PDB file of C-alpha atoms in Angstrom:
ATOM      1  CA  MET A   6     121.386  98.179  96.735  1.00  0.00           C
ATOM      2  CA  ARG A   7     119.077  97.656 100.110  1.00  0.00           C
ATOM      3  CA  ARG A   8     122.052  99.278 102.222  1.00  0.00           C
ATOM      4  CA  ALA A   9     122.023 102.481  99.944  1.00  0.00           C
ATOM      5  CA  ILE A  10     118.417 102.605 100.167  1.00  0.00           C
ATOM      6  CA  GLY A  11     118.554 102.568 103.956  1.00  0.00           C
ATOM      7  CA  ILE A  12     120.979 104.958 104.003  1.00  0.00           C
ATOM      8  CA  LEU A  13     119.195 107.443 101.951  1.00  0.00           C
ATOM      9  CA  SER A  14     115.940 106.878 103.895  1.00  0.00           C
ATOM     10  CA  ARG A  15     117.851 107.427 107.219  1.00  0.00           C
ATOM     11  CA  LEU A  16     119.073 110.771 105.726  1.00  0.00           C
ATOM     12  CA  VAL A  17     115.486 112.025 104.864  1.00  0.00           C
ATOM     13  CA  TYR A  18     114.611 110.676 108.172  1.00  0.00           C
ATOM     14  CA  GLY A  19     117.243 113.066 109.651  1.00  0.00           C
ATOM     15  CA  LEU A  20     115.658 115.780 107.646  1.00  0.00           C
ATOM     16  CA  ALA A  21     112.263 115.159 109.235  1.00  0.00           C
ATOM     17  CA  SER A  22     113.436 115.172 112.482  1.00  0.00           C
ATOM     18  CA  VAL A  23     115.573 118.434 111.965  1.00  0.00           C
ATOM     19  CA  SER A  24     112.195 119.917 110.870  1.00  0.00           C
ATOM     20  CA  THR A  25     110.453 118.664 113.865  1.00  0.00           C
ATOM     21  CA  ILE A  26     112.789 120.595 115.766  1.00  0.00           C
ATOM     22  CA  VAL A  27     112.791 123.758 113.749  1.00  0.00           C
ATOM     23  CA  CYS A  28     109.290 123.456 114.096  1.00  0.00           C
ATOM     24  CA  LEU A  29     109.281 123.496 117.759  1.00  0.00           C
ATOM     25  CA  VAL A  30     111.246 126.143 118.179  1.00  0.00           C
ATOM     26  CA  LEU A  31     109.354 128.398 115.769  1.00  0.00           C
ATOM     27  CA  ILE A  32     105.908 127.750 117.286  1.00  0.00           C
ATOM     28  CA  GLY A  33     107.440 128.277 120.758  1.00  0.00           C
ATOM     29  CA  GLY A  34     108.761 131.865 119.442  1.00  0.00           C
ATOM     30  CA  SER A  35     105.480 132.359 118.178  1.00  0.00           C
ATOM     31  CA  VAL A  36     103.836 131.965 121.537  1.00  0.00           C
ATOM     32  CA  VAL A  37     106.355 134.238 123.101  1.00  0.00           C
ATOM     33  CA  ALA A  38     106.095 136.807 120.363  1.00  0.00           C
ATOM     34  CA  ARG A  39     102.395 136.885 120.505  1.00  0.00           C
ATOM     35  CA  TYR A  40     101.774 136.593 124.522  1.00  0.00           C
ATOM     36  CA  VAL A  41     104.694 138.122 125.834  1.00  0.00           C
ATOM     37  CA  PHE A  42     105.584 140.942 123.399  1.00  0.00           C
ATOM     38  CA  HIS A  43     102.083 141.124 121.886  1.00  0.00           C
ATOM     39  CA  ALA A  44     103.421 140.860 118.290  1.00  0.00           C
ATOM     40  CA  PRO A  45     102.305 138.086 116.480  1.00  0.00           C
ATOM     41  CA  GLN A  46     104.247 136.501 113.577  1.00  0.00           C
ATOM     42  CA  PRO A  47     101.704 135.100 111.109  1.00  0.00           C
ATOM     43  CA  TRP A  48     104.848 133.717 109.187  1.00  0.00           C
ATOM     44  CA  ILE A  49     105.478 131.482 111.531  1.00  0.00           C
ATOM     45  CA  ASP A  50     102.087 129.578 111.125  1.00  0.00           C
ATOM     46  CA  LYS A  51     103.088 129.103 107.201  1.00  0.00           C
ATOM     47  CA  VAL A  52     106.382 127.871 107.935  1.00  0.00           C
ATOM     48  CA  ALA A  53     105.532 125.539 110.442  1.00  0.00           C
ATOM     49  CA  GLY A  54     102.843 124.102 108.050  1.00  0.00           C
ATOM     50  CA  TRP A  55     105.795 123.407 105.825  1.00  0.00           C
ATOM     51  CA  LEU A  56     107.854 121.965 108.585  1.00  0.00           C
ATOM     52  CA  VAL A  57     104.837 119.512 109.252  1.00  0.00           C
ATOM     53  CA  LEU A  58     104.689 118.592 105.725  1.00  0.00           C
ATOM     54  CA  ALA A  59     108.478 118.065 105.619  1.00  0.00           C
ATOM     55  CA  LEU A  60     108.095 115.833 108.435  1.00  0.00           C
ATOM     56  CA  VAL A  61     105.298 113.568 107.013  1.00  0.00           C
ATOM     57  CA  LEU A  62     106.823 113.239 103.656  1.00  0.00           C
ATOM     58  CA  LEU A  63     110.400 112.945 104.717  1.00  0.00           C
ATOM     59  CA  ALA A  64     109.562 110.249 107.671  1.00  0.00           C
ATOM     60  CA  ALA A  65     107.301 108.009 105.508  1.00  0.00           C
ATOM     61  CA  PRO A  66     109.982 106.051 103.936  1.00  0.00           C
ATOM     62  CA  GLU A  67     111.884 105.320 107.024  1.00  0.00           C
ATOM     63  CA  ALA A  68     108.725 103.994 108.471  1.00  0.00           C
ATOM     64  CA  GLN A  69     108.006 101.842 105.753  1.00  0.00           C
ATOM     65  CA  ARG A  70     111.682 100.252 105.957  1.00  0.00           C
ATOM     66  CA  ARG A  71     110.938  99.509 109.342  1.00  0.00           C
ATOM     67  CA  PHE A  72     107.359  98.364 108.787  1.00  0.00           C
ATOM     68  CA  GLU A  73     105.827 100.766 111.504  1.00  0.00           C
ATOM     69  CA  HIS A  74     103.128 101.823 109.545  1.00  0.00           C
ATOM     70  CA  ILE A  75      99.579 100.988 111.006  1.00  0.00           C
ATOM     71  CA  GLY A  76      98.920  97.367 109.842  1.00  0.00           C
ATOM     72  CA  VAL A  77      96.920  94.401 111.222  1.00  0.00           C
ATOM     73  CA  ASP A  78     100.031  92.605 112.661  1.00  0.00           C
ATOM     74  CA  VAL A  79      97.571  90.351 114.609  1.00  0.00           C
ATOM     75  CA  ALA A  80      95.773  89.203 111.644  1.00  0.00           C
ATOM     76  CA  VAL A  81      99.153  88.384 109.812  1.00  0.00           C
ATOM     77  CA  GLY A  82     100.410  86.523 112.818  1.00  0.00           C
ATOM     78  CA  ARG A  83      97.411  83.869 112.226  1.00  0.00           C
ATOM     79  CA  MET A  84      97.862  83.326 109.001  1.00  0.00           C
ATOM     80  CA  GLY A  85      99.910  80.650 107.726  1.00  0.00           C
ATOM     81  CA  PRO A  86     103.271  81.593 106.428  1.00  0.00           C
ATOM     82  CA  ARG A  87     102.426  81.713 102.780  1.00  0.00           C
ATOM     83  CA  LEU A  88      99.305  83.484 103.354  1.00  0.00           C
ATOM     84  CA  ALA A  89     101.073  86.266 105.593  1.00  0.00           C
ATOM     85  CA  ARG A  90     104.047  86.020 103.041  1.00  0.00           C
ATOM     86  CA  ALA A  91     101.092  87.207 100.245  1.00  0.00           C
ATOM     87  CA  ALA A  92      99.948  89.616 102.726  1.00  0.00           C
ATOM     88  CA  HIS A  93     103.186  91.487 102.974  1.00  0.00           C
ATOM     89  CA  VAL A  94     103.837  91.295  98.963  1.00  0.00           C
ATOM     90  CA  VAL A  95      99.850  92.812  98.652  1.00  0.00           C
ATOM     91  CA  GLY A  96     101.046  95.566 101.081  1.00  0.00           C
ATOM     92  CA  ALA A  97     104.682  96.407  99.717  1.00  0.00           C
ATOM     93  CA  ALA A  98     102.827  96.502  96.224  1.00  0.00           C
ATOM     94  CA  SER A  99     100.050  98.549  97.322  1.00  0.00           C
ATOM     95  CA  VAL A 100     102.989 101.025  98.713  1.00  0.00           C
ATOM     96  CA  VAL A 101     104.764 101.023  95.469  1.00  0.00           C
ATOM     97  CA  ALA A 102     101.632 102.057  93.648  1.00  0.00           C
ATOM     98  CA  VAL A 103     100.740 104.829  96.035  1.00  0.00           C
ATOM     99  CA  ALA A 104     104.087 106.395  96.121  1.00  0.00           C
ATOM    100  CA  GLY A 105     104.137 105.801  92.317  1.00  0.00           C
ATOM    101  CA  ILE A 106     100.767 108.128  92.166  1.00  0.00           C
ATOM    102  CA  LEU A 107     102.113 110.825  94.423  1.00  0.00           C
ATOM    103  CA  LEU A 108     105.605 110.832  92.789  1.00  0.00           C
ATOM    104  CA  TRP A 109     103.835 111.642  89.481  1.00  0.00           C
ATOM    105  CA  ALA A 110     101.230 114.141  91.156  1.00  0.00           C
ATOM    106  CA  GLY A 111     103.917 115.758  92.967  1.00  0.00           C
ATOM    107  CA  TRP A 112     106.274 116.319  89.866  1.00  0.00           C
ATOM    108  CA  GLU A 113     103.142 117.414  87.981  1.00  0.00           C
ATOM    109  CA  THR A 114     102.323 120.077  90.845  1.00  0.00           C
ATOM    110  CA  VAL A 115     106.231 121.036  90.961  1.00  0.00           C
ATOM    111  CA  ALA A 116     106.315 121.861  87.190  1.00  0.00           C
ATOM    112  CA  PHE A 117     102.984 123.708  87.041  1.00  0.00           C
ATOM    113  CA  SER A 118     103.951 125.917  89.865  1.00  0.00           C
ATOM    114  CA  ARG A 119     107.191 126.657  88.004  1.00  0.00           C
ATOM    115  CA  MET A 120     105.699 127.032  84.896  1.00  0.00           C
ATOM    116  CA  VAL A 121     103.182 129.646  86.355  1.00  0.00           C
ATOM    117  CA  GLY A 122     105.632 131.281  88.643  1.00  0.00           C
ATOM    118  CA  LEU A 123     103.644 130.676  91.831  1.00  0.00           C
ATOM    119  CA  VAL A 124     105.262 132.346  95.087  1.00  0.00           C
ATOM    120  CA  THR A 125     104.011 132.099  98.607  1.00  0.00           C
ATOM    121  CA  ASP A 126     103.021 134.849 101.096  1.00  0.00           C
ATOM    122  CA  VAL A 127     106.043 134.432 103.172  1.00  0.00           C
ATOM    123  CA  ALA A 128     109.051 136.321 101.226  1.00  0.00           C
ATOM    124  CA  GLU A 129     107.792 135.287  97.879  1.00  0.00           C
ATOM    125  CA  ILE A 130     109.311 131.955  98.369  1.00  0.00           C
ATOM    126  CA  PRO A 131     108.510 129.956  95.232  1.00  0.00           C
ATOM    127  CA  GLU A 132     106.002 127.301  96.092  1.00  0.00           C
ATOM    128  CA  TRP A 133     107.415 124.401  94.041  1.00  0.00           C
ATOM    129  CA  TRP A 134     110.228 124.879  96.556  1.00  0.00           C
ATOM    130  CA  VAL A 135     107.728 123.723  99.290  1.00  0.00           C
ATOM    131  CA  GLN A 136     106.025 121.344  97.145  1.00  0.00           C
ATOM    132  CA  LEU A 137     109.202 119.346  95.965  1.00  0.00           C
ATOM    133  CA  LEU A 138     108.888 117.733  99.382  1.00  0.00           C
ATOM    134  CA  LEU A 139     106.085 115.566  97.792  1.00  0.00           C
ATOM    135  CA  PRO A 140     107.974 114.287  95.090  1.00  0.00           C
ATOM    136  CA  VAL A 141     111.296 113.670  97.017  1.00  0.00           C
ATOM    137  CA  GLY A 142     109.433 111.920  99.922  1.00  0.00           C
ATOM    138  CA  ALA A 143     107.499 109.978  97.209  1.00  0.00           C
ATOM    139  CA  ALA A 144     110.500 108.945  95.436  1.00  0.00           C
ATOM    140  CA  VAL A 145     112.538 107.401  98.365  1.00  0.00           C
ATOM    141  CA  LEU A 146     109.055 106.041  99.714  1.00  0.00           C
ATOM    142  CA  LEU A 147     108.995 104.154  96.147  1.00  0.00           C
ATOM    143  CA  LEU A 148     112.603 103.011  96.638  1.00  0.00           C
ATOM    144  CA  VAL A 149     112.000 101.516  99.944  1.00  0.00           C
ATOM    145  CA  SER A 150     108.660  99.766  99.121  1.00  0.00           C
ATOM    146  CA  LEU A 151     110.090  98.445  95.560  1.00  0.00           C
ATOM    147  CA  ALA A 152     113.039  97.019  97.428  1.00  0.00           C
ATOM    148  CA  GLN A 153     110.921  95.350 100.026  1.00  0.00           C
ATOM    149  CA  LEU A 154     108.580  94.000  97.321  1.00  0.00           C
ATOM    150  CA  VAL A 155     111.428  92.389  95.337  1.00  0.00           C
ATOM    151  CA  VAL A 156     113.009  90.922  98.422  1.00  0.00           C
ATOM    152  CA  LEU A 157     109.561  89.436  99.408  1.00  0.00           C
ATOM    153  CA  LEU A 158     109.001  88.410  95.502  1.00  0.00           C
ATOM    154  CA  LEU A 159     112.610  86.513  95.592  1.00  0.00           C
ATOM    155  CA  GLY A 160     111.566  84.662  98.602  1.00  0.00           C
ATOM    156  CA  GLY A 161     113.829  86.652 101.093  1.00  0.00           C
ATOM    157  CA  THR A 162     112.644  88.570 104.388  1.00  0.00           C
ATOM    158  CA  PRO A 163     112.814  92.300 104.305  1.00  0.00           C
ATOM    159  CA  GLU A 164     114.771  93.743 107.456  1.00  0.00           C
ATOM    160  CA  TYR A 165     112.236  94.896 110.228  1.00  0.00           C
ATOM    161  CA  LEU A 166     109.502  92.604 108.688  1.00  0.00           C
ATOM    162  CA  PRO A 167     107.114  91.977 111.500  1.00  0.00           C
ATOM    163  CA  THR A 168     106.537  88.245 112.346  1.00  0.00           C
ATOM    164  CA  GLY A 169     103.310  88.731 114.321  1.00  0.00           C
ATOM    165  CA  ASP A 170     104.688  86.629 117.281  1.00  0.00           C
ATOM    166  CA  GLU A 171     106.234  90.257 118.943  1.00  0.00           C
ATOM    167  CA  GLU A 172     105.416  91.240 122.307  1.00  0.00           C
ATOM    168  CA  LEU A 173     103.593  94.369 122.786  1.00  0.00           C
ATOM    169  CA  PRO A 174     105.610  97.150 124.461  1.00  0.00           C
ATOM    170  CA  ARG A 175     104.788  97.065 128.145  1.00  0.00           C
ATOM    171  CA  ASP A 176     105.026 100.957 128.175  1.00  0.00           C
ATOM    172  CA  THR A 177     101.866 102.542 127.939  1.00  0.00           C
ATOM    173  CA  LEU A 178     103.196 105.542 126.321  1.00  0.00           C
ATOM    174  CA  ALA A 179     104.338 103.308 123.567  1.00  0.00           C
ATOM    175  CA  ARG A 180     101.085 101.598 123.369  1.00  0.00           C
ATOM    176  CA  GLY A 181      99.367 104.889 122.974  1.00  0.00           C
ATOM    177  CA  GLU A 182      97.324 104.429 126.125  1.00  0.00           C
TER     178      GLU A 182
END
């Protein structure tokens, strides 16, 4: 089951990566259209916004799976093993709760937009097509975090769980300097 969730997480992460590349190409094209040909394309800004949304919502499950979200690893590293496990359980349970709320709210938003028939300014694309990113990303995030929580509660160690004794990367770019 963990393997299937990992594959699903990497699949939506791949879609997030593609959305990033498409976003960069569109924005580059927008800059050329605006400043070289003096023909701005306002639809590109809206589509780029959708692609950024896809990037965030579809990359979050993989970041959770790899424990790459912002955390206080230094604090957890200084706790004893039992307290550190409890902190990881609380963290995973928190992500489960937030993902569940996002899934429910996203599904409600999609249902409402479909019921009312909302469309975008760009080619009258149905709003719910874009809004569907929220429940899809939240559902995968829920699966990933729920699997981590179950592994932790059963006494196992989820893949990529930080131990707190990892050395920080020496590369200044990787450290965000």
